[in-house]
Amino acid sequence: MKTKRTVDISVCRKLSASALGVSMLLLASACGESDAPTGDNGETLRVVKIGQAGPLTGPISHLGKDNENGVRLAIEEANAAGIVIGGQQVRFEMVSEDDEGNPQKGTVVAQKIVDAEVAGVIGHLNSGTTIPASKIYFDAGIAQISPSATNVDYTNQGYKTAFRVMANDAQQGVVLGNFAVNNLNAGSIAVIDDRSAYGKGLADQFEKAAKAAGADIITREFTDLTKTDFTAILTRIKGMNPDLVFCGCLDSQSGPMMKQIKNLGLTATFLSGDGSQTKQFLTLGGDAAEGAYASSPGVPLDKMPGGPAFTAKYTTTFNQDIQIYAPYAYDAANTLIAAIKQADSTDPAVYLPVLAAIEYEGVSGIVRFDEKGDIKGGSISLYKVSEGQWEYIETVGGGA
């Protein structure tokens, strides 16, 4: 890709006659000379910005960077394909922002992305940031596709700009609740959640499903995202002698929790959701993670239609392993680009109806949205830690 130097003539026209008499060097400086991308034949390419938001710093930054890498890979491939929109070749650029997994920071970041005049947004990672940010994107009329936020409230708000490419907590909670009772024979269950939109939302759905399946929820304990010491909570739970402990939390908490469970001699089976079904959970939990169960929306990476090929591209490009959500971030970005291409427009008002009705064959499977913006036919897979690795058990739902 070549670049050429251009001068903003509209600004230059505002200069006085005397200013116009200075050297071209000073003129370029006064007008804010900029680099403009050009094609192989020297034609100027139109820049189309795509937003990306997630925690790029902090305890779950490994997940945020995983998502960012998925979006980056999709954009690089789109640029290599030389996509033409409205008769002009475009160059996609990612505007990536760190929301720190914090709801307040998430809204600040969302407004910053809107102000950058992006065509659409991939993100955020957490439900807690995705939900408040969605109002800002809706007000701006910009499409938002989350690759990983699972709380049902995100798409229950009625925003026609909100979409997600993985199953939600209602679907995941039902599978987890039934699995706990029918497969793990849990009659008494202790539930812990981190009070975040994700953790509490998943725990609520799990509790409802487990009760419906006949389990007794003997206690509901709470922590917050800043905590890594759960000794007091686990000591109380140990005294109740439950069959199973369910945690609605991310790996930054469930990993350390496993070590504390083992140290306390708590023998209950451990079960969690997609926030724990990661490589980082295995690292943080160490030997204590052995025997833990967790679920994750979709099918295992090696069973995804494009999983093996995506894994090869990702690891070659970034020289690191996939955490969990990168394939979904990649699919979300590609689905947005496909809608823009089909609509032949980067204007959200034009491409949003196309996005809502799209059928895109992604790495994770076919991306189709229902009337709320949820993916159709969402499936949930279940796993167990065996010999230090996540071992696939089964898939329940549309992707089975």
PDB file of N, CA, C and O in Angstrom, residues 59-132:
ATOM      1  N   PRO A  59      -6.835  -7.072  34.951  1.00  0.00           N
ATOM      2  CA  PRO A  59      -6.784  -8.528  35.157  1.00  0.00           C
ATOM      3  C   PRO A  59      -7.391  -9.373  34.054  1.00  0.00           C
ATOM      4  O   PRO A  59      -7.098 -10.566  33.964  1.00  0.00           O
ATOM      5  N   ILE A  60      -8.250  -8.808  33.213  1.00  0.00           N
ATOM      6  CA  ILE A  60      -8.821  -9.596  32.111  1.00  0.00           C
ATOM      7  C   ILE A  60      -8.399  -9.035  30.756  1.00  0.00           C
ATOM      8  O   ILE A  60      -9.077  -9.230  29.746  1.00  0.00           O
ATOM      9  N   SER A  61      -7.259  -8.348  30.740  1.00  0.00           N
ATOM     10  CA  SER A  61      -6.772  -7.774  29.487  1.00  0.00           C
ATOM     11  C   SER A  61      -6.435  -8.849  28.459  1.00  0.00           C
ATOM     12  O   SER A  61      -6.465  -8.601  27.249  1.00  0.00           O
ATOM     13  N   HIS A  62      -6.106 -10.063  28.929  1.00  0.00           N
ATOM     14  CA  HIS A  62      -5.825 -11.148  27.985  1.00  0.00           C
ATOM     15  C   HIS A  62      -7.046 -11.458  27.118  1.00  0.00           C
ATOM     16  O   HIS A  62      -6.912 -11.831  25.954  1.00  0.00           O
ATOM     17  N   LEU A  63      -8.242 -11.286  27.692  1.00  0.00           N
ATOM     18  CA  LEU A  63      -9.466 -11.508  26.923  1.00  0.00           C
ATOM     19  C   LEU A  63      -9.736 -10.336  25.984  1.00  0.00           C
ATOM     20  O   LEU A  63     -10.149 -10.527  24.838  1.00  0.00           O
ATOM     21  N   GLY A  64      -9.499  -9.124  26.475  1.00  0.00           N
ATOM     22  CA  GLY A  64      -9.713  -7.942  25.645  1.00  0.00           C
ATOM     23  C   GLY A  64      -8.784  -7.897  24.446  1.00  0.00           C
ATOM     24  O   GLY A  64      -9.200  -7.565  23.321  1.00  0.00           O
ATOM     25  N   LYS A  65      -7.521  -8.240  24.665  1.00  0.00           N
ATOM     26  CA  LYS A  65      -6.557  -8.241  23.565  1.00  0.00           C
ATOM     27  C   LYS A  65      -6.852  -9.361  22.575  1.00  0.00           C
ATOM     28  O   LYS A  65      -6.594  -9.229  21.373  1.00  0.00           O
ATOM     29  N   ASP A  66      -7.398 -10.463  23.079  1.00  0.00           N
ATOM     30  CA  ASP A  66      -7.817 -11.565  22.219  1.00  0.00           C
ATOM     31  C   ASP A  66      -8.895 -11.093  21.248  1.00  0.00           C
ATOM     32  O   ASP A  66      -8.834 -11.370  20.038  1.00  0.00           O
ATOM     33  N   ASN A  67      -9.881 -10.368  21.766  1.00  0.00           N
ATOM     34  CA  ASN A  67     -10.926  -9.799  20.912  1.00  0.00           C
ATOM     35  C   ASN A  67     -10.346  -8.808  19.912  1.00  0.00           C
ATOM     36  O   ASN A  67     -10.687  -8.809  18.727  1.00  0.00           O
ATOM     37  N   GLU A  68      -9.465  -7.930  20.400  1.00  0.00           N
ATOM     38  CA  GLU A  68      -8.861  -6.916  19.534  1.00  0.00           C
ATOM     39  C   GLU A  68      -8.107  -7.585  18.379  1.00  0.00           C
ATOM     40  O   GLU A  68      -8.200  -7.143  17.231  1.00  0.00           O
ATOM     41  N   ASN A  69      -7.397  -8.651  18.668  1.00  0.00           N
ATOM     42  CA  ASN A  69      -6.663  -9.368  17.626  1.00  0.00           C
ATOM     43  C   ASN A  69      -7.601  -9.965  16.582  1.00  0.00           C
ATOM     44  O   ASN A  69      -7.293  -9.978  15.384  1.00  0.00           O
ATOM     45  N   GLY A  70      -8.751 -10.473  17.036  1.00  0.00           N
ATOM     46  CA  GLY A  70      -9.722 -11.018  16.099  1.00  0.00           C
ATOM     47  C   GLY A  70     -10.232  -9.965  15.131  1.00  0.00           C
ATOM     48  O   GLY A  70     -10.348 -10.207  13.926  1.00  0.00           O
ATOM     49  N   VAL A  71     -10.527  -8.773  15.658  1.00  0.00           N
ATOM     50  CA  VAL A  71     -10.990  -7.668  14.811  1.00  0.00           C
ATOM     51  C   VAL A  71      -9.878  -7.224  13.867  1.00  0.00           C
ATOM     52  O   VAL A  71     -10.108  -6.995  12.672  1.00  0.00           O
ATOM     53  N   ARG A  72      -8.662  -7.102  14.398  1.00  0.00           N
ATOM     54  CA  ARG A  72      -7.538  -6.660  13.574  1.00  0.00           C
ATOM     55  C   ARG A  72      -7.312  -7.612  12.394  1.00  0.00           C
ATOM     56  O   ARG A  72      -7.066  -7.167  11.262  1.00  0.00           O
ATOM     57  N   LEU A  73      -7.403  -8.905  12.644  1.00  0.00           N
ATOM     58  CA  LEU A  73      -7.176  -9.885  11.586  1.00  0.00           C
ATOM     59  C   LEU A  73      -8.240  -9.757  10.492  1.00  0.00           C
ATOM     60  O   LEU A  73      -7.932  -9.818   9.295  1.00  0.00           O
ATOM     61  N   ALA A  74      -9.493  -9.555  10.892  1.00  0.00           N
ATOM     62  CA  ALA A  74     -10.574  -9.394   9.920  1.00  0.00           C
ATOM     63  C   ALA A  74     -10.353  -8.153   9.055  1.00  0.00           C
ATOM     64  O   ALA A  74     -10.555  -8.179   7.831  1.00  0.00           O
ATOM     65  N   ILE A  75      -9.930  -7.070   9.683  1.00  0.00           N
ATOM     66  CA  ILE A  75      -9.709  -5.816   8.956  1.00  0.00           C
ATOM     67  C   ILE A  75      -8.530  -5.943   7.992  1.00  0.00           C
ATOM     68  O   ILE A  75      -8.596  -5.475   6.841  1.00  0.00           O
ATOM     69  N   GLU A  76      -7.454  -6.590   8.428  1.00  0.00           N
ATOM     70  CA  GLU A  76      -6.299  -6.770   7.550  1.00  0.00           C
ATOM     71  C   GLU A  76      -6.672  -7.587   6.312  1.00  0.00           C
ATOM     72  O   GLU A  76      -6.242  -7.280   5.192  1.00  0.00           O
ATOM     73  N   GLU A  77      -7.487  -8.612   6.505  1.00  0.00           N
ATOM     74  CA  GLU A  77      -7.899  -9.440   5.375  1.00  0.00           C
ATOM     75  C   GLU A  77      -8.833  -8.679   4.439  1.00  0.00           C
ATOM     76  O   GLU A  77      -8.761  -8.838   3.211  1.00  0.00           O
ATOM     77  N   ALA A  78      -9.709  -7.860   5.002  1.00  0.00           N
ATOM     78  CA  ALA A  78     -10.618  -7.058   4.174  1.00  0.00           C
ATOM     79  C   ALA A  78      -9.835  -6.065   3.325  1.00  0.00           C
ATOM     80  O   ALA A  78     -10.131  -5.863   2.136  1.00  0.00           O
ATOM     81  N   ASN A  79      -8.818  -5.457   3.911  1.00  0.00           N
ATOM     82  CA  ASN A  79      -7.999  -4.508   3.155  1.00  0.00           C
ATOM     83  C   ASN A  79      -7.215  -5.206   2.043  1.00  0.00           C
ATOM     84  O   ASN A  79      -7.046  -4.661   0.954  1.00  0.00           O
ATOM     85  N   ALA A  80      -6.750  -6.408   2.316  1.00  0.00           N
ATOM     86  CA  ALA A  80      -6.019  -7.170   1.295  1.00  0.00           C
ATOM     87  C   ALA A  80      -6.930  -7.541   0.130  1.00  0.00           C
ATOM     88  O   ALA A  80      -6.467  -7.701  -1.005  1.00  0.00           O
ATOM     89  N   ALA A  81      -8.242  -7.648   0.404  1.00  0.00           N
ATOM     90  CA  ALA A  81      -9.201  -8.030  -0.643  1.00  0.00           C
ATOM     91  C   ALA A  81      -9.562  -6.866  -1.554  1.00  0.00           C
ATOM     92  O   ALA A  81     -10.161  -7.068  -2.618  1.00  0.00           O
ATOM     93  N   GLY A  82      -9.227  -5.635  -1.161  1.00  0.00           N
ATOM     94  CA  GLY A  82      -9.509  -4.476  -2.008  1.00  0.00           C
ATOM     95  C   GLY A  82     -10.991  -4.227  -2.206  1.00  0.00           C
ATOM     96  O   GLY A  82     -11.475  -4.104  -3.338  1.00  0.00           O
ATOM     97  N   ILE A  83     -11.746  -4.133  -1.123  1.00  0.00           N
ATOM     98  CA  ILE A  83     -13.201  -3.967  -1.191  1.00  0.00           C
ATOM     99  C   ILE A  83     -13.576  -2.586  -1.728  1.00  0.00           C
ATOM    100  O   ILE A  83     -12.996  -1.565  -1.335  1.00  0.00           O
ATOM    101  N   VAL A  84     -14.550  -2.566  -2.632  1.00  0.00           N
ATOM    102  CA  VAL A  84     -15.041  -1.325  -3.229  1.00  0.00           C
ATOM    103  C   VAL A  84     -16.438  -1.031  -2.699  1.00  0.00           C
ATOM    104  O   VAL A  84     -17.328  -1.888  -2.752  1.00  0.00           O
ATOM    105  N   ILE A  85     -16.633   0.163  -2.172  1.00  0.00           N
ATOM    106  CA  ILE A  85     -17.935   0.620  -1.665  1.00  0.00           C
ATOM    107  C   ILE A  85     -18.300   1.920  -2.370  1.00  0.00           C
ATOM    108  O   ILE A  85     -17.508   2.865  -2.377  1.00  0.00           O
ATOM    109  N   GLY A  86     -19.475   1.959  -2.968  1.00  0.00           N
ATOM    110  CA  GLY A  86     -19.902   3.175  -3.654  1.00  0.00           C
ATOM    111  C   GLY A  86     -18.981   3.571  -4.792  1.00  0.00           C
ATOM    112  O   GLY A  86     -18.794   4.760  -5.066  1.00  0.00           O
ATOM    113  N   GLY A  87     -18.390   2.568  -5.448  1.00  0.00           N
ATOM    114  CA  GLY A  87     -17.525   2.849  -6.586  1.00  0.00           C
ATOM    115  C   GLY A  87     -16.107   3.246  -6.230  1.00  0.00           C
ATOM    116  O   GLY A  87     -15.303   3.521  -7.127  1.00  0.00           O
ATOM    117  N   GLN A  88     -15.757   3.269  -4.951  1.00  0.00           N
ATOM    118  CA  GLN A  88     -14.412   3.658  -4.535  1.00  0.00           C
ATOM    119  C   GLN A  88     -13.825   2.615  -3.600  1.00  0.00           C
ATOM    120  O   GLN A  88     -14.483   2.150  -2.667  1.00  0.00           O
ATOM    121  N   GLN A  89     -12.581   2.224  -3.856  1.00  0.00           N
ATOM    122  CA  GLN A  89     -11.929   1.270  -2.971  1.00  0.00           C
ATOM    123  C   GLN A  89     -11.739   1.888  -1.596  1.00  0.00           C
ATOM    124  O   GLN A  89     -11.380   3.059  -1.472  1.00  0.00           O
ATOM    125  N   VAL A  90     -11.981   1.085  -0.554  1.00  0.00           N
ATOM    126  CA  VAL A  90     -11.893   1.600   0.808  1.00  0.00           C
ATOM    127  C   VAL A  90     -10.753   0.920   1.565  1.00  0.00           C
ATOM    128  O   VAL A  90     -10.313  -0.173   1.214  1.00  0.00           O
ATOM    129  N   ARG A  91     -10.294   1.583   2.590  1.00  0.00           N
ATOM    130  CA  ARG A  91      -9.321   1.007   3.507  1.00  0.00           C
ATOM    131  C   ARG A  91      -9.914   1.080   4.906  1.00  0.00           C
ATOM    132  O   ARG A  91     -10.219   2.161   5.420  1.00  0.00           O
ATOM    133  N   PHE A  92     -10.138  -0.074   5.525  1.00  0.00           N
ATOM    134  CA  PHE A  92     -10.701  -0.131   6.863  1.00  0.00           C
ATOM    135  C   PHE A  92      -9.606   0.116   7.901  1.00  0.00           C
ATOM    136  O   PHE A  92      -8.478  -0.388   7.765  1.00  0.00           O
ATOM    137  N   GLU A  93      -9.931   0.891   8.913  1.00  0.00           N
ATOM    138  CA  GLU A  93      -9.016   1.157  10.014  1.00  0.00           C
ATOM    139  C   GLU A  93      -9.728   0.900  11.335  1.00  0.00           C
ATOM    140  O   GLU A  93     -10.904   1.254  11.495  1.00  0.00           O
ATOM    141  N   MET A  94      -9.032   0.273  12.268  1.00  0.00           N
ATOM    142  CA  MET A  94      -9.603  -0.011  13.585  1.00  0.00           C
ATOM    143  C   MET A  94      -9.330   1.132  14.550  1.00  0.00           C
ATOM    144  O   MET A  94      -8.200   1.593  14.678  1.00  0.00           O
ATOM    145  N   VAL A  95     -10.384   1.561  15.218  1.00  0.00           N
ATOM    146  CA  VAL A  95     -10.261   2.528  16.316  1.00  0.00           C
ATOM    147  C   VAL A  95     -10.499   1.742  17.595  1.00  0.00           C
ATOM    148  O   VAL A  95     -11.635   1.429  17.947  1.00  0.00           O
ATOM    149  N   SER A  96      -9.410   1.377  18.268  1.00  0.00           N
ATOM    150  CA  SER A  96      -9.515   0.506  19.440  1.00  0.00           C
ATOM    151  C   SER A  96      -9.350   1.304  20.728  1.00  0.00           C
ATOM    152  O   SER A  96      -8.418   2.107  20.850  1.00  0.00           O
ATOM    153  N   GLU A  97     -10.247   1.064  21.683  1.00  0.00           N
ATOM    154  CA  GLU A  97     -10.227   1.788  22.946  1.00  0.00           C
ATOM    155  C   GLU A  97     -10.286   0.819  24.127  1.00  0.00           C
ATOM    156  O   GLU A  97     -10.948  -0.224  24.061  1.00  0.00           O
ATOM    157  N   ASP A  98      -9.606   1.183  25.193  1.00  0.00           N
ATOM    158  CA  ASP A  98      -9.548   0.391  26.421  1.00  0.00           C
ATOM    159  C   ASP A  98     -10.630   0.856  27.393  1.00  0.00           C
ATOM    160  O   ASP A  98     -10.570   1.960  27.910  1.00  0.00           O
ATOM    161  N   ASP A  99     -11.640  -0.001  27.639  1.00  0.00           N
ATOM    162  CA  ASP A  99     -12.686   0.366  28.602  1.00  0.00           C
ATOM    163  C   ASP A  99     -12.412  -0.180  29.998  1.00  0.00           C
ATOM    164  O   ASP A  99     -13.199   0.044  30.925  1.00  0.00           O
ATOM    165  N   GLU A 100     -11.297  -0.919  30.149  1.00  0.00           N
ATOM    166  CA  GLU A 100     -10.854  -1.459  31.435  1.00  0.00           C
ATOM    167  C   GLU A 100     -11.870  -2.418  32.078  1.00  0.00           C
ATOM    168  O   GLU A 100     -11.745  -2.776  33.248  1.00  0.00           O
ATOM    169  N   GLY A 101     -12.889  -2.817  31.322  1.00  0.00           N
ATOM    170  CA  GLY A 101     -13.945  -3.659  31.890  1.00  0.00           C
ATOM    171  C   GLY A 101     -14.796  -2.904  32.897  1.00  0.00           C
ATOM    172  O   GLY A 101     -15.512  -3.517  33.689  1.00  0.00           O
ATOM    173  N   ASN A 102     -14.763  -1.586  32.846  1.00  0.00           N
ATOM    174  CA  ASN A 102     -15.451  -0.729  33.809  1.00  0.00           C
ATOM    175  C   ASN A 102     -16.645  -0.051  33.146  1.00  0.00           C
ATOM    176  O   ASN A 102     -16.479   0.630  32.130  1.00  0.00           O
ATOM    177  N   PRO A 103     -17.858  -0.206  33.687  1.00  0.00           N
ATOM    178  CA  PRO A 103     -19.045   0.375  33.051  1.00  0.00           C
ATOM    179  C   PRO A 103     -18.960   1.882  32.844  1.00  0.00           C
ATOM    180  O   PRO A 103     -19.386   2.391  31.800  1.00  0.00           O
ATOM    181  N   GLN A 104     -18.416   2.598  33.831  1.00  0.00           N
ATOM    182  CA  GLN A 104     -18.305   4.051  33.690  1.00  0.00           C
ATOM    183  C   GLN A 104     -17.322   4.424  32.588  1.00  0.00           C
ATOM    184  O   GLN A 104     -17.585   5.296  31.764  1.00  0.00           O
ATOM    185  N   LYS A 105     -16.189   3.732  32.581  1.00  0.00           N
ATOM    186  CA  LYS A 105     -15.204   3.991  31.524  1.00  0.00           C
ATOM    187  C   LYS A 105     -15.765   3.558  30.171  1.00  0.00           C
ATOM    188  O   LYS A 105     -15.449   4.152  29.135  1.00  0.00           O
ATOM    189  N   GLY A 106     -16.619   2.533  30.183  1.00  0.00           N
ATOM    190  CA  GLY A 106     -17.197   2.044  28.944  1.00  0.00           C
ATOM    191  C   GLY A 106     -18.019   3.088  28.219  1.00  0.00           C
ATOM    192  O   GLY A 106     -17.969   3.191  26.992  1.00  0.00           O
ATOM    193  N   THR A 107     -18.770   3.883  28.957  1.00  0.00           N
ATOM    194  CA  THR A 107     -19.584   4.927  28.316  1.00  0.00           C
ATOM    195  C   THR A 107     -18.717   6.060  27.791  1.00  0.00           C
ATOM    196  O   THR A 107     -19.004   6.638  26.747  1.00  0.00           O
ATOM    197  N   VAL A 108     -17.645   6.371  28.517  1.00  0.00           N
ATOM    198  CA  VAL A 108     -16.707   7.396  28.050  1.00  0.00           C
ATOM    199  C   VAL A 108     -16.057   6.954  26.736  1.00  0.00           C
ATOM    200  O   VAL A 108     -15.960   7.715  25.773  1.00  0.00           O
ATOM    201  N   VAL A 109     -15.632   5.704  26.716  1.00  0.00           N
ATOM    202  CA  VAL A 109     -15.009   5.126  25.526  1.00  0.00           C
ATOM    203  C   VAL A 109     -16.000   5.085  24.366  1.00  0.00           C
ATOM    204  O   VAL A 109     -15.648   5.388  23.213  1.00  0.00           O
ATOM    205  N   ALA A 110     -17.244   4.717  24.650  1.00  0.00           N
ATOM    206  CA  ALA A 110     -18.263   4.645  23.598  1.00  0.00           C
ATOM    207  C   ALA A 110     -18.459   6.005  22.928  1.00  0.00           C
ATOM    208  O   ALA A 110     -18.542   6.096  21.697  1.00  0.00           O
ATOM    209  N   GLN A 111     -18.516   7.060  23.735  1.00  0.00           N
ATOM    210  CA  GLN A 111     -18.689   8.394  23.165  1.00  0.00           C
ATOM    211  C   GLN A 111     -17.468   8.801  22.344  1.00  0.00           C
ATOM    212  O   GLN A 111     -17.592   9.430  21.288  1.00  0.00           O
ATOM    213  N   LYS A 112     -16.282   8.397  22.817  1.00  0.00           N
ATOM    214  CA  LYS A 112     -15.051   8.693  22.085  1.00  0.00           C
ATOM    215  C   LYS A 112     -15.052   7.998  20.727  1.00  0.00           C
ATOM    216  O   LYS A 112     -14.637   8.574  19.716  1.00  0.00           O
ATOM    217  N   ILE A 113     -15.546   6.770  20.694  1.00  0.00           N
ATOM    218  CA  ILE A 113     -15.619   6.023  19.438  1.00  0.00           C
ATOM    219  C   ILE A 113     -16.639   6.653  18.494  1.00  0.00           C
ATOM    220  O   ILE A 113     -16.397   6.787  17.289  1.00  0.00           O
ATOM    221  N   VAL A 114     -17.770   7.075  19.038  1.00  0.00           N
ATOM    222  CA  VAL A 114     -18.779   7.761  18.225  1.00  0.00           C
ATOM    223  C   VAL A 114     -18.200   9.041  17.636  1.00  0.00           C
ATOM    224  O   VAL A 114     -18.385   9.336  16.445  1.00  0.00           O
ATOM    225  N   ASP A 115     -17.483   9.798  18.466  1.00  0.00           N
ATOM    226  CA  ASP A 115     -16.898  11.058  18.005  1.00  0.00           C
ATOM    227  C   ASP A 115     -15.842  10.838  16.924  1.00  0.00           C
ATOM    228  O   ASP A 115     -15.551  11.749  16.141  1.00  0.00           O
ATOM    229  N   ALA A 116     -15.257   9.648  16.897  1.00  0.00           N
ATOM    230  CA  ALA A 116     -14.271   9.324  15.854  1.00  0.00           C
ATOM    231  C   ALA A 116     -14.927   9.024  14.512  1.00  0.00           C
ATOM    232  O   ALA A 116     -14.240   8.759  13.527  1.00  0.00           O
ATOM    233  N   GLU A 117     -16.265   9.041  14.471  1.00  0.00           N
ATOM    234  CA  GLU A 117     -17.047   8.842  13.247  1.00  0.00           C
ATOM    235  C   GLU A 117     -16.803   7.469  12.624  1.00  0.00           C
ATOM    236  O   GLU A 117     -16.519   7.340  11.430  1.00  0.00           O
ATOM    237  N   VAL A 118     -16.940   6.449  13.454  1.00  0.00           N
ATOM    238  CA  VAL A 118     -16.803   5.082  12.954  1.00  0.00           C
ATOM    239  C   VAL A 118     -18.070   4.657  12.224  1.00  0.00           C
ATOM    240  O   VAL A 118     -19.152   5.208  12.456  1.00  0.00           O
ATOM    241  N   ALA A 119     -17.927   3.672  11.362  1.00  0.00           N
ATOM    242  CA  ALA A 119     -19.090   3.142  10.647  1.00  0.00           C
ATOM    243  C   ALA A 119     -19.859   2.150  11.503  1.00  0.00           C
ATOM    244  O   ALA A 119     -21.068   1.964  11.338  1.00  0.00           O
ATOM    245  N   GLY A 120     -19.165   1.477  12.428  1.00  0.00           N
ATOM    246  CA  GLY A 120     -19.788   0.495  13.313  1.00  0.00           C
ATOM    247  C   GLY A 120     -18.807   0.112  14.396  1.00  0.00           C
ATOM    248  O   GLY A 120     -17.635   0.492  14.356  1.00  0.00           O
ATOM    249  N   VAL A 121     -19.289  -0.667  15.370  1.00  0.00           N
ATOM    250  CA  VAL A 121     -18.477  -1.002  16.539  1.00  0.00           C
ATOM    251  C   VAL A 121     -18.527  -2.500  16.810  1.00  0.00           C
ATOM    252  O   VAL A 121     -19.603  -3.111  16.771  1.00  0.00           O
ATOM    253  N   ILE A 122     -17.375  -3.083  17.132  1.00  0.00           N
ATOM    254  CA  ILE A 122     -17.292  -4.460  17.613  1.00  0.00           C
ATOM    255  C   ILE A 122     -16.959  -4.386  19.101  1.00  0.00           C
ATOM    256  O   ILE A 122     -15.903  -3.894  19.488  1.00  0.00           O
ATOM    257  N   GLY A 123     -17.859  -4.859  19.943  1.00  0.00           N
ATOM    258  CA  GLY A 123     -17.636  -4.777  21.389  1.00  0.00           C
ATOM    259  C   GLY A 123     -18.909  -4.382  22.103  1.00  0.00           C
ATOM    260  O   GLY A 123     -19.954  -4.226  21.468  1.00  0.00           O
ATOM    261  N   HIS A 124     -18.832  -4.275  23.378  1.00  0.00           N
ATOM    262  CA  HIS A 124     -17.638  -4.441  24.199  1.00  0.00           C
ATOM    263  C   HIS A 124     -17.514  -5.906  24.634  1.00  0.00           C
ATOM    264  O   HIS A 124     -18.339  -6.710  24.271  1.00  0.00           O
ATOM    265  N   LEU A 125     -16.489  -6.222  25.421  1.00  0.00           N
ATOM    266  CA  LEU A 125     -16.315  -7.603  25.839  1.00  0.00           C
ATOM    267  C   LEU A 125     -17.282  -7.984  26.951  1.00  0.00           C
ATOM    268  O   LEU A 125     -17.999  -8.969  26.873  1.00  0.00           O
ATOM    269  N   ASN A 126     -17.297  -7.184  28.012  1.00  0.00           N
ATOM    270  CA  ASN A 126     -18.121  -7.476  29.186  1.00  0.00           C
ATOM    271  C   ASN A 126     -19.556  -7.009  28.983  1.00  0.00           C
ATOM    272  O   ASN A 126     -19.803  -5.978  28.372  1.00  0.00           O
ATOM    273  N   SER A 127     -20.490  -7.744  29.568  1.00  0.00           N
ATOM    274  CA  SER A 127     -21.883  -7.285  29.567  1.00  0.00           C
ATOM    275  C   SER A 127     -22.012  -5.969  30.319  1.00  0.00           C
ATOM    276  O   SER A 127     -22.795  -5.089  29.931  1.00  0.00           O
ATOM    277  N   GLY A 128     -21.249  -5.821  31.396  1.00  0.00           N
ATOM    278  CA  GLY A 128     -21.343  -4.616  32.221  1.00  0.00           C
ATOM    279  C   GLY A 128     -20.947  -3.353  31.494  1.00  0.00           C
ATOM    280  O   GLY A 128     -21.433  -2.263  31.832  1.00  0.00           O
ATOM    281  N   THR A 129     -20.068  -3.447  30.510  1.00  0.00           N
ATOM    282  CA  THR A 129     -19.713  -2.286  29.702  1.00  0.00           C
ATOM    283  C   THR A 129     -20.561  -2.206  28.434  1.00  0.00           C
ATOM    284  O   THR A 129     -20.902  -1.122  27.972  1.00  0.00           O
ATOM    285  N   THR A 130     -20.912  -3.358  27.902  1.00  0.00           N
ATOM    286  CA  THR A 130     -21.679  -3.404  26.655  1.00  0.00           C
ATOM    287  C   THR A 130     -23.052  -2.769  26.807  1.00  0.00           C
ATOM    288  O   THR A 130     -23.501  -2.019  25.931  1.00  0.00           O
ATOM    289  N   ILE A 131     -23.731  -3.051  27.905  1.00  0.00           N
ATOM    290  CA  ILE A 131     -25.112  -2.582  28.079  1.00  0.00           C
ATOM    291  C   ILE A 131     -25.199  -1.059  28.176  1.00  0.00           C
ATOM    292  O   ILE A 131     -25.961  -0.437  27.424  1.00  0.00           O
ATOM    293  N   PRO A 132     -24.447  -0.393  29.068  1.00  0.00           N
ATOM    294  CA  PRO A 132     -24.546   1.069  29.100  1.00  0.00           C
ATOM    295  C   PRO A 132     -24.019   1.730  27.829  1.00  0.00           C
ATOM    296  O   PRO A 132     -24.546   2.766  27.397  1.00  0.00           O
TER     297      PRO A 132
END
